[in-house]
Coordinates of C-alpha atoms in Angstrom, one line a residue:
Chain A
X1332 CA -40.0 -10.6 34.0
X1333 CA -40.4 -6.6 34.0
X1334 CA -39.2 -4.7 37.0
X1335 CA -42.5 -3.0 37.2
X1336 CA -46.0 -4.4 36.4
X1337 CA -49.0 -2.5 35.9
X1338 CA -52.4 -3.6 34.4
X1339 CA -52.9 -1.5 31.1
X1340 CA -56.5 -1.6 31.7
X1341 CA -58.5 0.1 30.2
X1342 CA -60.5 1.0 33.3
X1343 CA -64.1 2.7 32.8
X1344 CA -65.9 4.0 35.7
X1345 CA -68.8 6.5 36.6
X1346 CA -68.3 9.8 38.0
X1347 CA -68.1 9.9 41.6
X1348 CA -66.8 6.3 41.9
X1349 CA -63.4 5.3 43.5
X1350 CA -60.6 4.5 41.0
X1351 CA -57.9 2.0 42.3
X1352 CA -54.7 1.6 40.3
X1353 CA -51.8 -0.8 41.2
X1354 CA -48.3 -1.8 40.4
X1355 CA -46.1 -4.5 41.7
X1356 CA -42.4 -4.6 41.6
X1357 CA -39.5 -6.8 41.8
X1358 CA -36.4 -4.7 42.7
X1359 CA -35.9 -4.1 46.6
X1360 CA -33.6 -1.2 45.5
X1361 CA -36.3 1.2 44.6
X1362 CA -36.5 3.9 47.0
X1363 CA -39.0 6.5 45.5
X1364 CA -42.3 5.8 44.3
X1365 CA -44.3 8.1 42.2
X1366 CA -47.4 8.4 39.8
X1367 CA -47.6 10.2 36.9
X1368 CA -50.8 11.3 34.8
X1369 CA -50.5 11.6 31.1
X1370 CA -53.4 13.3 29.2
X1371 CA -53.8 12.4 25.7
X1372 CA -51.1 13.9 23.3
X1373 CA -49.3 15.4 26.3
X1374 CA -46.0 14.4 28.3
X1375 CA -46.6 12.9 31.8
X1376 CA -46.7 14.9 34.7
X1377 CA -46.1 14.2 38.2
X1378 CA -49.0 13.6 40.3
X1379 CA -47.8 12.2 43.7
X1380 CA -44.2 11.2 45.2
X1381 CA -43.4 9.1 48.4
X1382 CA -40.3 7.2 49.5
X1383 CA -41.7 5.3 52.6
X1384 CA -44.2 2.5 53.2
X1385 CA -47.8 3.9 54.2
X1386 CA -50.2 6.3 52.7
X1387 CA -49.9 9.8 51.5
X1388 CA -52.9 11.9 50.7
X1389 CA -53.3 14.9 48.4
X1390 CA -56.9 16.1 47.8
X1391 CA -58.6 13.3 46.2
X1392 CA -55.7 11.4 45.8
X1393 CA -54.0 8.8 48.0
X1394 CA -50.8 7.0 47.3
X1395 CA -50.2 3.7 49.2
X1396 CA -46.8 1.9 49.4
X1397 CA -46.1 -1.5 50.8
X1398 CA -42.5 -2.2 50.5
X1399 CA -42.7 -5.5 52.2
X1400 CA -45.1 -6.6 49.5
X1401 CA -43.5 -4.7 46.7
X1402 CA -47.0 -3.0 46.0
X1403 CA -48.2 0.3 45.2
X1404 CA -51.5 1.7 44.7
X1405 CA -52.9 5.1 43.8
X1406 CA -56.5 5.7 44.7
X1407 CA -58.7 8.5 43.3
X1408 CA -61.8 9.4 45.5
X1409 CA -64.8 11.3 43.9
X1410 CA -63.6 10.6 40.3
X1411 CA -64.5 13.4 37.8
X1412 CA -64.4 13.3 34.0
X1413 CA -61.3 15.5 34.1
X1414 CA -59.6 12.6 35.8
X1415 CA -59.7 10.5 32.5
X1416 CA -56.1 9.9 31.6
X1417 CA -53.3 7.5 31.5
X1418 CA -51.9 6.9 35.0
X1419 CA -48.2 5.5 35.3
X1420 CA -46.3 4.3 38.2
X1421 CA -42.6 5.0 38.4
X1422 CA -39.8 3.7 40.8
X1423 CA -36.6 5.1 41.3
X1424 CA -33.4 3.9 42.3
X1425 CA -30.7 5.6 40.2
X1426 CA -33.0 5.9 37.3
X1427 CA -36.9 5.6 36.9
X1428 CA -38.7 2.6 35.9
X1429 CA -42.0 2.9 34.7
X1430 CA -45.0 0.7 34.5
X1431 CA -47.0 0.3 31.3
X1432 CA -49.7 3.0 32.4
X1433 CA -53.4 2.4 33.0
X1434 CA -55.7 4.2 30.9
X1435 CA -58.7 5.3 32.9
X1436 CA -62.0 6.8 31.7
X1437 CA -64.3 8.5 33.9
X1438 CA -68.1 8.8 32.4
X1439 CA -70.2 11.6 33.3
Chain B
X625 CA -42.5 26.7 35.6
X626 CA -39.9 24.3 34.0
X627 CA -40.4 24.1 30.3
X628 CA -39.2 21.1 28.2
X629 CA -39.8 21.6 24.6
X630 CA -39.2 19.1 21.7
X631 CA -38.8 20.5 18.1
X632 CA -41.7 18.6 16.4
X633 CA -44.9 17.1 17.5
X634 CA -45.3 14.9 14.6
X635 CA -42.6 13.6 12.1
X636 CA -42.9 11.3 9.3
X637 CA -39.8 9.8 7.9
X638 CA -38.8 6.9 5.4
X639 CA -36.8 4.0 6.2
X640 CA -33.0 4.6 6.4
X641 CA -33.3 8.3 6.8
X642 CA -31.3 10.1 9.7
X643 CA -33.6 11.5 12.0
X644 CA -32.8 14.1 14.8
X645 CA -35.0 14.7 17.6
X646 CA -34.3 17.9 19.6
X647 CA -35.2 18.8 23.3
X648 CA -34.5 21.9 25.2
X649 CA -35.1 22.7 28.9
X650 CA -34.9 26.0 30.4
X651 CA -34.2 25.2 34.2
X652 CA -30.6 24.4 34.1
X653 CA -31.1 20.8 35.0
X654 CA -28.2 18.7 34.6
X655 CA -30.0 15.4 34.1
X656 CA -31.9 14.7 30.7
X657 CA -33.4 11.7 29.3
X658 CA -34.9 10.1 26.1
X659 CA -37.7 7.7 26.2
X660 CA -39.9 5.9 23.8
X661 CA -43.5 5.1 24.7
X662 CA -45.2 2.2 23.2
X663 CA -48.8 0.8 24.1
X664 CA -48.6 -1.9 26.7
X665 CA -44.8 -1.3 27.3
X666 CA -44.9 2.1 28.9
X667 CA -42.0 4.2 29.0
X668 CA -38.6 2.9 28.1
X669 CA -35.4 4.5 28.7
X670 CA -33.2 5.0 25.7
X671 CA -30.3 7.1 26.8
X672 CA -29.7 9.6 29.6
X673 CA -27.1 12.3 30.4
X674 CA -25.9 13.6 33.5
X675 CA -23.8 16.5 32.2
X676 CA -22.5 18.2 29.0
X677 CA -20.9 15.8 26.8
X678 CA -21.8 13.1 29.1
X679 CA -24.1 10.2 28.1
X680 CA -25.1 6.8 29.4
X681 CA -27.1 3.9 27.7
X682 CA -30.6 3.2 28.9
X683 CA -32.5 0.1 28.6
X684 CA -32.9 0.0 24.7
X685 CA -30.3 2.1 23.1
X686 CA -29.8 0.2 20.0
X687 CA -30.3 2.2 16.8
X688 CA -30.1 5.3 18.7
X689 CA -27.4 7.7 19.6
X690 CA -27.4 11.1 21.6
X691 CA -25.6 14.4 21.7
X692 CA -25.3 16.8 24.7
X693 CA -23.2 19.8 23.6
X694 CA -24.9 22.4 25.7
X695 CA -26.5 21.6 29.2
X696 CA -29.9 22.8 27.8
X697 CA -30.1 20.7 24.7
X698 CA -30.2 16.9 24.5
X699 CA -30.7 15.5 21.0
X700 CA -31.7 12.0 20.0
X701 CA -30.4 10.5 16.7
X702 CA -31.6 7.7 14.7
X703 CA -28.7 6.9 12.3
X704 CA -31.0 4.9 10.0
X705 CA -34.6 5.0 10.9
X706 CA -36.4 1.7 10.8
X707 CA -40.2 0.9 10.8
X708 CA -39.9 -0.5 14.6
X709 CA -38.9 2.8 15.6
X710 CA -42.2 4.1 15.0
X711 CA -43.1 5.4 18.4
X712 CA -43.7 8.4 20.7
X713 CA -40.3 9.8 21.9
X714 CA -40.5 11.8 25.3
X715 CA -37.6 13.9 26.6
X716 CA -37.5 14.6 30.3
X717 CA -35.2 16.7 32.5
X718 CA -35.0 16.1 36.4
X719 CA -34.8 18.3 39.4
X720 CA -34.2 16.2 42.6
X721 CA -36.4 13.1 42.0
X722 CA -39.0 14.7 39.7
X723 CA -38.7 14.3 35.9
X724 CA -40.3 17.0 33.8
X725 CA -41.5 15.9 30.5
X726 CA -41.7 17.2 27.2
X727 CA -45.1 17.0 25.0
X728 CA -43.6 14.3 22.9
X729 CA -42.8 13.8 19.2
X730 CA -44.8 11.2 17.5
X731 CA -42.5 9.8 14.9
X732 CA -43.8 7.5 12.0
X733 CA -41.2 5.7 9.9
X734 CA -42.6 4.3 6.6

């Protein structure tokens, strides 16, 4: 079993829709939870970062962590075509463990 | 802005060749990482380094070695390239818990 499970998609939504992305994990030692965004032919860049259970908002993005269920989510409200990218969850104990990434396409 | 650069964006090599992938960061970070990224598998850690001349194996070190002679430079070496090493290779350096990635090198081994 992988340490971090993420559905690779692909996910295609119309502009303005809410995008919901999820990861599950098995290692209780993970303390930091991150979401990276990767545009085509680019390296990943950090989108959001949290270390506690609950919600964290940043503009149209909300990261949610449920440590008891070992489940993390990323929600994108009012999605835009510029949000089309691959989204990777990443969890940190002493090193980062990444999910497989979910490819999202937002149709204009 | 942190900048992580990789020596090549695209590389084509033949089976058995020795391959060097170079990574340079300009923010004086101590920690540097090499990953490979494959469809459906995400990023997998090959090697990382916490300091000059220090190296640690990641999850998939077989077939690879690394060199860190200077703080800003971390090199990944494929001693004898094989077709199953065709992949996207990403270098990263770390500040606190954020990893800054380079643009990646797409390596094809024929």
